[in-house]
Coordinates of C-alpha atoms in Angstrom, one line a residue:
Chain A
M3 CA 0.1 0.1 -0.1
Q4 CA 1.7 3.3 -1.0
I5 CA 1.1 6.1 1.3
Y6 CA 2.3 9.8 0.4
L7 CA 5.0 11.5 3.2
P8 CA 4.0 14.7 3.9
I9 CA 7.2 15.9 4.5
A10 CA 9.7 13.7 2.5
E11 CA 7.4 14.7 -0.5
L12 CA 7.2 11.2 -2.1
P13 CA 4.8 8.2 -1.9
V14 CA 6.6 4.9 -0.1
N15 CA 5.5 1.5 0.4
M16 CA 3.8 1.6 3.8
F17 CA 4.3 -2.2 4.4
L18 CA 8.1 -1.8 3.3
I19 CA 8.8 1.0 5.8
F20 CA 6.9 -0.8 8.6
G21 CA 8.8 -3.9 7.7
M22 CA 12.1 -2.2 8.2
G23 CA 11.1 -0.7 11.1
G24 CA 10.0 -4.0 12.7
A25 CA 13.2 -5.7 11.3
V26 CA 15.5 -3.0 12.9
G27 CA 13.1 -3.2 16.0
F28 CA 13.9 -7.1 16.3
L29 CA 17.6 -6.6 16.1
S30 CA 17.6 -3.6 18.6
G31 CA 15.3 -6.0 21.1
L32 CA 17.8 -8.7 20.2
F33 CA 21.0 -6.6 20.9
G34 CA 19.5 -4.2 23.5
V35 CA 20.5 -1.2 21.3
G36 CA 18.2 1.9 19.9
G37 CA 18.6 0.3 16.2
G38 CA 19.2 4.2 14.6
F39 CA 22.3 3.1 13.5
L40 CA 20.7 0.4 11.5
L41 CA 17.3 2.3 10.5
T42 CA 19.0 5.6 8.8
P43 CA 21.2 3.8 6.6
L44 CA 18.1 1.8 5.5
L45 CA 15.9 4.5 5.1
I46 CA 18.8 6.7 3.1
F47 CA 19.6 3.4 1.0
S48 CA 15.9 2.9 0.0
G49 CA 15.7 6.4 -1.2
I50 CA 14.6 8.5 1.6
P51 CA 16.4 12.0 1.3
P52 CA 19.3 11.8 3.9
A53 CA 17.9 14.8 6.1
V54 CA 14.8 13.3 6.6
A55 CA 16.0 10.1 7.2
V56 CA 18.2 11.0 10.1
A57 CA 15.6 13.7 11.5
S58 CA 13.0 11.0 11.2
T59 CA 14.9 8.2 12.9
T60 CA 15.5 10.4 15.9
A61 CA 11.8 10.5 16.7
Q62 CA 11.8 6.6 16.2
V63 CA 14.3 6.4 18.9
V64 CA 12.5 8.4 21.5
A65 CA 9.5 5.6 21.2
S66 CA 11.8 2.7 21.4
S67 CA 13.6 3.8 24.1
S68 CA 10.7 5.1 26.0
S69 CA 9.2 1.6 25.6
A70 CA 12.0 0.0 26.9
A71 CA 12.9 3.0 29.6
L72 CA 9.4 1.9 31.1
T73 CA 10.7 -1.9 32.2
Y74 CA 13.8 -0.3 34.0
W75 CA 11.6 2.8 35.6
R76 CA 9.5 0.1 37.4
R77 CA 12.4 -1.7 38.6
R78 CA 13.8 1.2 39.9
L79 CA 17.0 0.6 37.6
I80 CA 17.9 4.4 37.2
D81 CA 19.9 6.6 38.4
T82 CA 17.9 9.8 37.9
K83 CA 20.5 12.1 39.0
L84 CA 23.3 10.8 36.5
A85 CA 20.6 10.8 33.7
A86 CA 19.7 14.4 34.5
V87 CA 23.4 15.4 34.2
L88 CA 23.9 13.2 30.9
V89 CA 20.3 14.7 29.3
V90 CA 21.6 18.5 30.1
A91 CA 24.9 17.8 28.2
G92 CA 23.3 16.0 25.4
V93 CA 21.1 18.7 24.8
I94 CA 23.9 21.2 24.5
G95 CA 25.6 18.3 22.3
S96 CA 22.4 18.1 20.3
S97 CA 21.9 21.6 19.8
I98 CA 25.6 21.9 18.3
G99 CA 24.9 18.8 16.4
V100 CA 21.7 20.4 14.8
A101 CA 23.5 23.7 13.8
I102 CA 26.1 21.8 12.0
F103 CA 23.7 19.6 10.4
S104 CA 22.0 22.9 8.9
L105 CA 25.2 24.4 7.8
L106 CA 26.5 21.4 6.1
R107 CA 23.0 20.9 4.5
R108 CA 23.3 24.5 2.9
L109 CA 27.2 23.7 1.6
G110 CA 25.9 20.3 0.2
Q111 CA 28.3 18.5 2.2
L112 CA 25.7 16.6 4.7
D113 CA 25.4 13.2 2.7
L114 CA 29.2 13.3 3.2
L115 CA 29.3 14.3 6.4
I116 CA 26.9 11.4 7.2
A117 CA 28.7 9.0 5.3
V118 CA 32.0 9.7 6.5
G119 CA 30.3 9.8 10.1
Y120 CA 28.8 6.3 9.9
V121 CA 32.0 4.7 8.5
T122 CA 34.3 6.5 11.1
F123 CA 32.3 5.6 14.2
L124 CA 30.6 2.3 13.0
G125 CA 34.1 1.0 11.9
F126 CA 35.7 1.7 15.1
V127 CA 32.9 0.8 17.5
G128 CA 32.4 -2.4 15.4
S129 CA 35.7 -3.6 15.4
L130 CA 36.1 -2.8 18.9
M131 CA 33.1 -5.1 19.7
L132 CA 34.0 -7.9 17.6
A133 CA 37.7 -7.9 18.8
E134 CA 36.3 -7.8 22.6
S135 CA 33.6 -10.7 22.0
I136 CA 36.2 -12.9 20.3
R137 CA 38.6 -12.3 22.8
A138 CA 35.7 -13.5 25.5
M139 CA 34.7 -16.4 23.3
A140 CA 38.5 -17.6 23.4
H141 CA 38.6 -17.4 27.2
I142 CA 35.6 -19.2 27.5
R143 CA 36.6 -21.8 25.0
R144 CA 39.8 -22.8 26.9
G145 CA 37.7 -22.9 30.0
R146 CA 39.5 -20.0 31.7
P147 CA 37.3 -17.4 33.5
L148 CA 36.9 -14.1 32.3
P149 CA 38.9 -11.4 33.8
L150 CA 36.8 -9.4 35.8
R151 CA 36.7 -5.5 35.8
R152 CA 35.9 -4.3 39.3
P153 CA 33.5 -1.8 39.4
G154 CA 35.5 0.0 42.4
R155 CA 38.8 0.1 40.6
H156 CA 39.9 3.6 39.6
N157 CA 41.4 4.9 36.4
W158 CA 42.7 8.5 35.4
V159 CA 39.0 9.7 34.7
H160 CA 38.6 9.5 38.8
G161 CA 41.5 12.2 39.3
L162 CA 39.6 14.7 37.4
P163 CA 38.4 17.8 39.2
F164 CA 34.7 19.0 40.0
K165 CA 33.4 16.0 41.5
M166 CA 29.6 14.9 41.9
R167 CA 28.2 12.4 44.2
F168 CA 25.5 10.1 42.6
R169 CA 24.1 7.9 45.3
R170 CA 22.2 5.4 43.4
S171 CA 25.2 4.5 41.1
K172 CA 27.5 4.5 44.3
L173 CA 29.7 6.9 42.4
Y174 CA 31.9 10.2 43.4
V175 CA 33.2 11.4 40.1
S176 CA 34.0 14.6 38.1
V177 CA 31.3 15.9 35.9
I178 CA 33.7 16.7 33.2
P179 CA 33.8 12.9 31.8
I180 CA 29.9 12.7 32.5
L181 CA 29.5 16.2 30.3
G182 CA 32.1 15.0 27.7
I183 CA 30.2 11.8 26.8
G184 CA 26.8 13.2 27.0
I185 CA 27.8 16.1 24.6
G186 CA 29.5 13.7 22.2
I187 CA 26.2 11.4 22.2
G188 CA 24.3 14.3 21.5
M189 CA 26.2 15.7 18.7
L190 CA 26.1 12.1 17.2
G191 CA 22.5 11.7 17.8
A192 CA 21.6 14.7 15.9
L193 CA 23.9 14.4 13.1
L194 CA 23.7 10.8 12.2
G195 CA 20.1 9.8 13.7
I196 CA 21.6 7.4 16.1
G197 CA 20.6 7.2 19.8
G198 CA 24.2 6.2 20.5
G199 CA 23.4 3.6 23.1
F200 CA 26.1 1.1 22.0
I201 CA 28.7 3.9 22.5
L202 CA 26.9 5.2 25.3
V203 CA 26.8 1.9 27.6
P204 CA 30.5 0.7 27.3
A205 CA 31.6 4.4 28.2
L206 CA 29.5 4.4 31.1
I207 CA 30.8 1.3 32.3
Y208 CA 34.2 1.3 31.5
L209 CA 35.2 5.1 32.0
L210 CA 32.8 5.8 34.6
R211 CA 32.2 2.4 36.3
V212 CA 28.9 3.0 36.6
P213 CA 27.3 -0.2 38.1
T214 CA 25.9 -3.1 35.0
S215 CA 22.7 -3.2 36.7
I216 CA 21.5 0.7 36.3
V217 CA 23.3 1.4 33.1
I218 CA 20.8 0.7 30.8
G219 CA 18.2 2.0 32.3
T220 CA 19.9 5.5 32.8
S221 CA 21.2 5.4 29.2
L222 CA 17.8 5.0 28.0
I223 CA 16.7 8.2 30.0
Q224 CA 19.7 10.0 28.4
M225 CA 18.6 9.0 24.9
I226 CA 15.0 9.8 25.8
G227 CA 16.1 13.5 26.4
T228 CA 18.5 13.9 23.8
M229 CA 16.7 12.8 21.2
A230 CA 13.5 14.2 21.8
V231 CA 15.1 17.8 22.0
A232 CA 16.8 16.8 18.7
T233 CA 13.6 16.1 17.3
I234 CA 12.0 19.3 18.4
L235 CA 15.2 21.3 17.1
Q236 CA 15.6 19.4 13.8
S237 CA 11.8 20.2 13.0
G238 CA 12.2 23.8 14.0
T239 CA 15.3 24.6 12.0
N240 CA 15.4 22.1 9.1
H241 CA 11.9 21.1 8.7
T242 CA 12.8 17.6 8.0
V243 CA 11.1 15.3 10.8
D244 CA 8.4 13.3 8.7
G245 CA 5.8 12.5 11.3
V246 CA 4.3 10.2 8.9
L247 CA 7.3 7.9 8.2
A248 CA 8.1 8.2 11.8
L249 CA 4.9 6.8 13.4
I250 CA 5.2 4.2 10.9
L251 CA 8.8 3.1 12.1
M252 CA 7.8 3.3 15.7
V253 CA 4.9 1.0 15.4
G254 CA 7.0 -1.2 13.6
G255 CA 10.0 -0.9 15.6
V256 CA 8.1 -1.3 19.0
I257 CA 6.4 -4.6 17.9
G258 CA 9.8 -6.1 16.5
A259 CA 11.3 -5.4 19.6
Q260 CA 9.6 -7.7 21.5
F261 CA 10.1 -10.3 19.6
G262 CA 14.0 -9.8 19.5
A263 CA 14.3 -9.4 23.4
R264 CA 12.7 -12.8 23.7
V265 CA 15.2 -14.3 21.4
G266 CA 17.9 -12.3 22.7
A267 CA 17.4 -13.9 26.2
Q268 CA 18.3 -17.4 24.6
I269 CA 21.5 -16.2 23.1
R270 CA 24.7 -16.0 25.0
G271 CA 26.0 -12.6 25.5
E272 CA 29.4 -12.5 23.9
Q273 CA 27.7 -14.5 20.8
L274 CA 25.2 -11.4 20.7
R275 CA 28.1 -8.9 20.9
A276 CA 29.9 -10.6 18.1
L277 CA 26.9 -10.7 15.9
L278 CA 26.1 -6.7 16.6
G279 CA 29.9 -6.0 16.0
L280 CA 29.5 -7.8 12.4
L281 CA 26.4 -6.1 11.8
V282 CA 28.0 -2.5 12.8
L283 CA 30.8 -3.2 10.8
A284 CA 29.0 -4.5 7.6
V285 CA 26.9 -1.2 7.8
A286 CA 30.2 1.0 7.9
I287 CA 31.5 -1.0 4.9
R288 CA 28.4 -0.2 3.4
F289 CA 29.0 3.2 3.4
L290 CA 32.8 3.2 2.5
V291 CA 31.7 1.5 -0.6
N292 CA 29.7 4.2 -1.8
L293 CA 32.4 6.9 -0.8
V294 CA 35.4 5.2 -2.8
L295 CA 33.6 3.7 -5.7
P296 CA 33.1 5.9 -8.7
P297 CA 29.4 7.1 -8.4
A298 CA 27.1 6.2 -11.5
E299 CA 25.9 9.9 -11.6
I300 CA 28.6 12.4 -10.4
F301 CA 26.0 15.4 -10.5
S302 CA 23.6 16.1 -7.7
L303 CA 20.8 18.4 -7.3
A304 CA 19.3 20.3 -4.4
T305 CA 17.3 23.7 -3.5
L306 CA 19.4 26.4 -1.5
S307 CA 18.4 25.3 1.7
G308 CA 19.6 22.0 1.0
D309 CA 16.7 20.1 0.3
A310 CA 17.5 17.3 -2.0
R311 CA 15.9 17.3 -5.5
Chain B
M10 CA -11.6 69.0 -53.6
R11 CA -10.6 65.8 -55.5
R12 CA -7.0 65.8 -53.6
A13 CA -9.2 66.2 -50.2
C14 CA -11.4 63.4 -51.2
R15 CA -8.9 61.1 -51.7
M16 CA -7.0 61.3 -48.6
P17 CA -10.0 60.3 -46.3
L18 CA -10.7 57.2 -49.0
A19 CA -7.0 56.0 -48.6
V20 CA -7.2 55.5 -45.0
P21 CA -9.7 53.4 -44.9
V22 CA -8.5 51.2 -47.7
L23 CA -5.2 50.9 -45.7
F24 CA -7.1 49.8 -42.1
I25 CA -8.9 47.3 -44.1
A26 CA -5.8 45.8 -45.8
L27 CA -4.4 45.8 -42.3
A28 CA -7.2 44.3 -41.1
L29 CA -6.9 41.6 -43.6
M30 CA -3.7 40.6 -42.8
A31 CA -4.1 40.4 -39.0
S32 CA -7.0 38.5 -39.6
R33 CA -5.2 36.2 -42.1
A34 CA -2.1 35.8 -39.5
A35 CA -5.0 34.7 -36.8
A36 CA -6.7 32.6 -39.1
E37 CA -6.4 29.8 -36.8
D38 CA -6.9 30.0 -33.4
L39 CA -6.9 27.7 -30.2
I40 CA -8.9 27.1 -27.3
F41 CA -8.4 24.4 -25.0
T42 CA -9.4 23.3 -21.4
L43 CA -8.3 20.6 -18.9
S44 CA -10.3 18.0 -17.4
S45 CA -9.6 19.4 -13.5
D46 CA -8.1 23.0 -12.6
R47 CA -6.7 21.8 -9.3
I48 CA -4.6 18.6 -8.5
R49 CA -5.0 17.6 -5.0
I50 CA -2.3 15.7 -3.2
T51 CA -3.8 13.4 -0.6
S52 CA -2.3 10.6 1.4
D53 CA -3.2 8.0 -1.3
F54 CA -1.9 10.4 -4.3
R55 CA 0.0 8.0 -6.8
G56 CA 0.3 10.8 -9.7
V57 CA -2.7 11.6 -11.5
D58 CA -3.4 11.6 -15.4
L59 CA -4.9 15.1 -16.6
V60 CA -6.6 15.7 -20.0
A61 CA -6.3 18.6 -21.9
F62 CA -9.2 18.8 -24.7
G63 CA -9.3 21.6 -27.2
A64 CA -10.4 23.0 -30.4
I65 CA -8.7 24.6 -33.6
E66 CA -11.0 27.3 -35.0
R67 CA -10.9 28.6 -38.3
D68 CA -12.3 31.9 -39.3
A69 CA -14.7 32.0 -42.7
E70 CA -12.3 33.4 -44.8
T71 CA -9.6 30.4 -44.1
V72 CA -9.6 27.5 -46.4
S73 CA -9.7 24.2 -44.6
R74 CA -6.2 22.8 -44.4
G75 CA -7.4 19.2 -43.4
A76 CA -5.0 17.2 -41.7
G77 CA -1.3 18.6 -40.8
Y78 CA -1.6 20.5 -37.5
D79 CA 0.5 19.6 -34.7
V80 CA -0.1 20.5 -30.9
V81 CA 2.1 20.8 -28.2
V82 CA 0.7 21.1 -24.8
V83 CA 3.5 22.1 -22.1
M84 CA 2.8 22.1 -18.2
R85 CA 5.3 24.6 -16.3
G86 CA 5.4 23.9 -12.6
P87 CA 6.7 27.0 -10.3
P88 CA 10.4 28.2 -10.6
E89 CA 12.7 27.5 -8.2
T90 CA 16.3 28.0 -7.7
L91 CA 18.9 24.9 -8.1
V92 CA 22.4 24.4 -6.9
T93 CA 23.8 21.3 -9.2
R94 CA 26.8 19.9 -7.5
R95 CA 29.5 17.7 -9.1
K96 CA 31.4 14.9 -7.7
A97 CA 35.1 14.8 -7.9
R98 CA 37.4 12.2 -6.2
F99 CA 39.5 13.8 -3.3
A100 CA 41.9 12.1 -1.2
G101 CA 40.3 8.4 -2.2
I102 CA 36.7 9.5 -1.7
W103 CA 34.2 11.1 -4.1
I104 CA 32.8 14.5 -2.6
N105 CA 30.9 17.3 -4.0
R106 CA 33.4 20.0 -5.3
A107 CA 32.4 22.5 -7.7
S108 CA 28.9 23.7 -8.2
R109 CA 26.5 26.1 -9.8
T110 CA 23.4 28.0 -9.2
F111 CA 20.6 27.8 -11.4
P112 CA 17.7 30.6 -10.4
N113 CA 14.5 30.5 -12.4
V114 CA 14.4 26.8 -12.9
P115 CA 10.6 25.2 -13.8
S116 CA 10.4 22.8 -10.9
F117 CA 8.2 20.9 -13.5
Y118 CA 8.3 20.6 -17.2
L119 CA 5.9 18.3 -19.2
A120 CA 5.6 18.8 -23.1
S121 CA 2.8 16.4 -24.5
A122 CA 3.3 16.3 -28.2
S123 CA 1.3 14.7 -31.1
R124 CA 5.1 13.8 -33.1
P125 CA 8.7 13.9 -32.0
L126 CA 9.1 17.8 -31.1
A127 CA 12.2 17.9 -34.0
D128 CA 9.3 16.9 -36.5
I129 CA 6.9 19.4 -35.2
S130 CA 8.9 22.6 -35.6
T131 CA 12.5 23.9 -36.2
P132 CA 15.1 24.2 -33.5
A133 CA 14.9 27.8 -33.3
I134 CA 11.2 28.3 -33.2
L135 CA 11.0 25.7 -30.3
K136 CA 13.8 27.5 -28.6
R137 CA 12.1 30.9 -28.7
Y138 CA 9.1 29.4 -27.2
Q139 CA 11.0 27.3 -24.7
I140 CA 9.5 23.7 -26.0
G141 CA 11.4 20.8 -25.0
P142 CA 13.7 20.9 -21.4
E143 CA 16.8 21.3 -23.7
N144 CA 15.4 24.5 -25.0
L145 CA 14.3 26.1 -21.6
A146 CA 16.0 29.7 -21.0
F147 CA 17.3 29.1 -17.4
Q148 CA 21.0 29.9 -17.2
A149 CA 23.6 29.6 -14.4
L150 CA 24.2 32.9 -12.1
G151 CA 26.9 35.1 -13.4
G152 CA 26.1 34.3 -17.0
P153 CA 25.9 31.6 -19.3
D154 CA 28.7 28.9 -18.3
E155 CA 30.8 27.8 -21.3
D156 CA 30.9 24.4 -19.5
S157 CA 27.4 22.9 -20.2
A158 CA 28.1 20.1 -18.0
F159 CA 26.0 21.5 -15.3
R160 CA 23.1 22.4 -17.1
D161 CA 23.1 19.1 -18.9
G162 CA 23.6 17.5 -15.5
L163 CA 20.7 19.5 -14.0
I164 CA 18.2 18.5 -17.2
R165 CA 19.4 14.5 -17.0
L166 CA 18.4 14.5 -13.0
K167 CA 15.5 16.2 -13.7
A168 CA 14.6 14.1 -16.3
D169 CA 15.4 10.9 -14.3
A170 CA 13.1 11.9 -11.6
G171 CA 10.4 12.4 -13.8
L172 CA 10.2 16.1 -13.5
F173 CA 11.1 16.9 -16.8
E174 CA 9.9 15.0 -19.7
V175 CA 8.6 15.2 -23.2
A176 CA 5.8 12.6 -24.1
E177 CA 5.5 12.1 -27.8
S178 CA 2.5 10.9 -29.7
T179 CA 0.2 11.8 -26.4
V180 CA -1.7 14.3 -28.4
S181 CA -4.4 12.7 -30.6
F182 CA -7.1 14.3 -33.1
P183 CA -10.3 12.9 -32.4
G184 CA -11.8 15.2 -35.4
T185 CA -10.0 17.4 -37.7
S186 CA -9.9 20.2 -35.4
V187 CA -10.1 18.8 -32.2
F188 CA -7.3 17.5 -30.2
K189 CA -6.6 15.7 -27.0
A190 CA -3.7 15.6 -24.9
N191 CA -3.3 13.1 -21.9
L192 CA -0.9 14.4 -19.4
S193 CA 0.5 11.7 -16.8
I194 CA 1.5 13.8 -14.2
P195 CA 3.9 11.9 -11.3
A196 CA 3.4 11.5 -7.8
N197 CA 6.4 13.6 -6.9
V198 CA 5.1 16.6 -8.7
P199 CA 6.2 19.7 -6.6
V200 CA 3.3 21.8 -5.3
G201 CA 2.5 25.4 -6.7
D202 CA 0.8 27.4 -9.6
Y203 CA 1.3 25.9 -13.0
V204 CA 0.9 27.0 -16.4
V205 CA -0.3 25.0 -19.3
T206 CA 0.2 26.5 -22.6
A207 CA -1.1 24.9 -25.6
Y208 CA 0.8 25.5 -28.9
L209 CA -0.7 24.9 -32.4
F210 CA 1.7 24.4 -35.4
R211 CA 1.7 23.9 -39.1
D212 CA 4.2 23.2 -41.3
S213 CA 6.7 24.3 -38.5
A214 CA 5.3 27.4 -38.0
M215 CA 3.4 28.4 -34.5
L216 CA -0.1 29.2 -35.4
A217 CA -1.5 30.0 -32.1
R218 CA -1.2 29.5 -28.1
Q219 CA -3.1 29.6 -25.4
S220 CA -2.2 29.5 -21.4
L221 CA -4.2 28.3 -18.6
T222 CA -3.3 28.0 -14.8
I223 CA -3.9 25.1 -12.7
R224 CA -2.9 24.6 -8.8
V225 CA -1.2 21.7 -7.3
S226 CA -1.3 21.7 -3.8
K227 CA -1.7 19.0 -0.8
E228 CA -4.8 18.9 0.7
G229 CA -6.6 17.3 3.9
F230 CA -4.2 16.0 6.2
E231 CA -1.1 16.1 4.0
R232 CA -1.3 19.8 3.8
L233 CA -2.1 20.5 7.7
T234 CA 1.1 18.3 8.5
F235 CA 3.3 20.6 5.9
D236 CA 1.8 23.7 6.9
L237 CA 2.4 23.0 10.8
A238 CA 6.1 21.3 10.0
H239 CA 7.0 24.5 8.0
R240 CA 5.3 27.3 10.0
Y241 CA 5.5 25.9 13.7
G242 CA 8.4 23.7 13.4
Y243 CA 9.2 23.6 16.9
L244 CA 5.3 22.7 17.7
Y245 CA 5.4 20.0 14.9
G246 CA 8.4 18.4 16.6
L247 CA 6.9 18.7 20.0
L248 CA 4.0 16.6 18.6
C249 CA 6.3 14.1 17.3
V250 CA 7.8 13.7 20.4
V251 CA 4.8 13.4 22.5
L252 CA 3.5 10.8 19.7
A253 CA 6.6 8.9 20.3
L254 CA 6.6 8.7 23.9
F255 CA 2.8 8.0 23.7
T256 CA 3.8 4.9 21.4
G257 CA 6.4 4.0 23.8
W258 CA 4.6 4.1 26.6
L259 CA 1.5 1.9 25.2
A260 CA 4.1 -0.8 23.6
G261 CA 5.5 -0.6 27.2
I262 CA 2.1 -1.3 28.5
I263 CA 0.6 -3.9 25.8
F264 CA 3.8 -6.0 25.8
R265 CA 4.7 -6.2 29.7
R266 CA 6.1 -9.0 30.7
D267 CA 6.6 -8.7 34.4

């Protein structure tokens, strides 16, 4: 069934978009990530203008994150104070991100930034994930227990000034790395249409030593807050949020996520991480191929404000 | 007296001669109408087929020329300013480098013709009336470009998107002086006020033309959403967020497992 998207200004197959949302939702439930990093590229490669794809996925991430956050909220597995600091930083980051987004759109370099951003961040994170999970699998195969990281152990981050106490996480750390992480994730979210959970969760665990039990709930709150503000800013300045597209993706996404989570519960953690690493790398390679291979059409059209034509 | 009489006589003779010449030049006239004066884009919009019906009128003195007429119906969208960018290899990757800005490009151009344009008239006449995408008069900002690659690229991309098109053999003549043109409007048609012009040709000469306007607009929900997003972007964004939170919350309730 064809449906005309009011902001993207083109007709799409509703079931195709719904299917994409569902498939990405399934994977996001399976791996416990937001799925923005898969959804944005899928939309771009299926012909939705990159600017609309990024901004509409931003709204979709709010829906999928809030659905997941509800469970953690009921179980009180959220450090609200840490989440609040992260959201404030995330909002600053996404404001910077949206401003860069608008500027590059006018210069005709937004697509390049999105592609390069995906190649570098996903390539880096995917390689790290894959290497880490292969190491873990090798350890298990040899029958040796994994070297445990103790949450209490300190690193260089804990020597920084402006310390703040977070009771729920049993932490007393400097706000500098928290603000840094929040701003970074906020910028990435606005520029690339990703929630950033797959970067935020490891950063909170390894850099700040946030207990693993509350890290997911807390990072979900950060994503909701940051991506909600990013959605409003994208809509206000770039007018690129397609509500119809986002709604179809949301509904598909939240349904798919339920099934994904059920399957995910039956697969071992390190195997899941290896699969996720492969998936992340595959998306990065797909963008890299597009950048390196000579394009079939070297010309492109846009309006002065940067709308693709 | 005779001299005085001759002068007033010469003037009406001249007028009659001029009037005859003028009426000969406009011996054929063209009138047409469209099957709709408005194209409405709704959520199930998948393009539309518009029909232009018209008649070729001859005044009494003009002898019937039988067949041999050609009709071209041209639909032009509101003008827009476009930037054409050319990718080049830089540090191993392909990125947009040089660009040209073209003001006053028709956002949509469709020519429906009774025969191939080259058979209907001469290149000079087609260019004068901007019939055919390559005959459109738009030029790059800062004067015409010696390198026509950007203009050609723009026309090619527009054609690929189905927004610049020449549809040959889509004008038929059900009677000797009646014509019917089928205009197939694609789903990605830009909104705005369009001008539809019908041109009548015979033996390469343009005999008559007539223009009508038609509006392409979003309607109902599509219009509401588009206007809201562009006029009150922040409010629209906020509504999207509320919708997202509600969808997430609802899913969390429906699929609650604990």
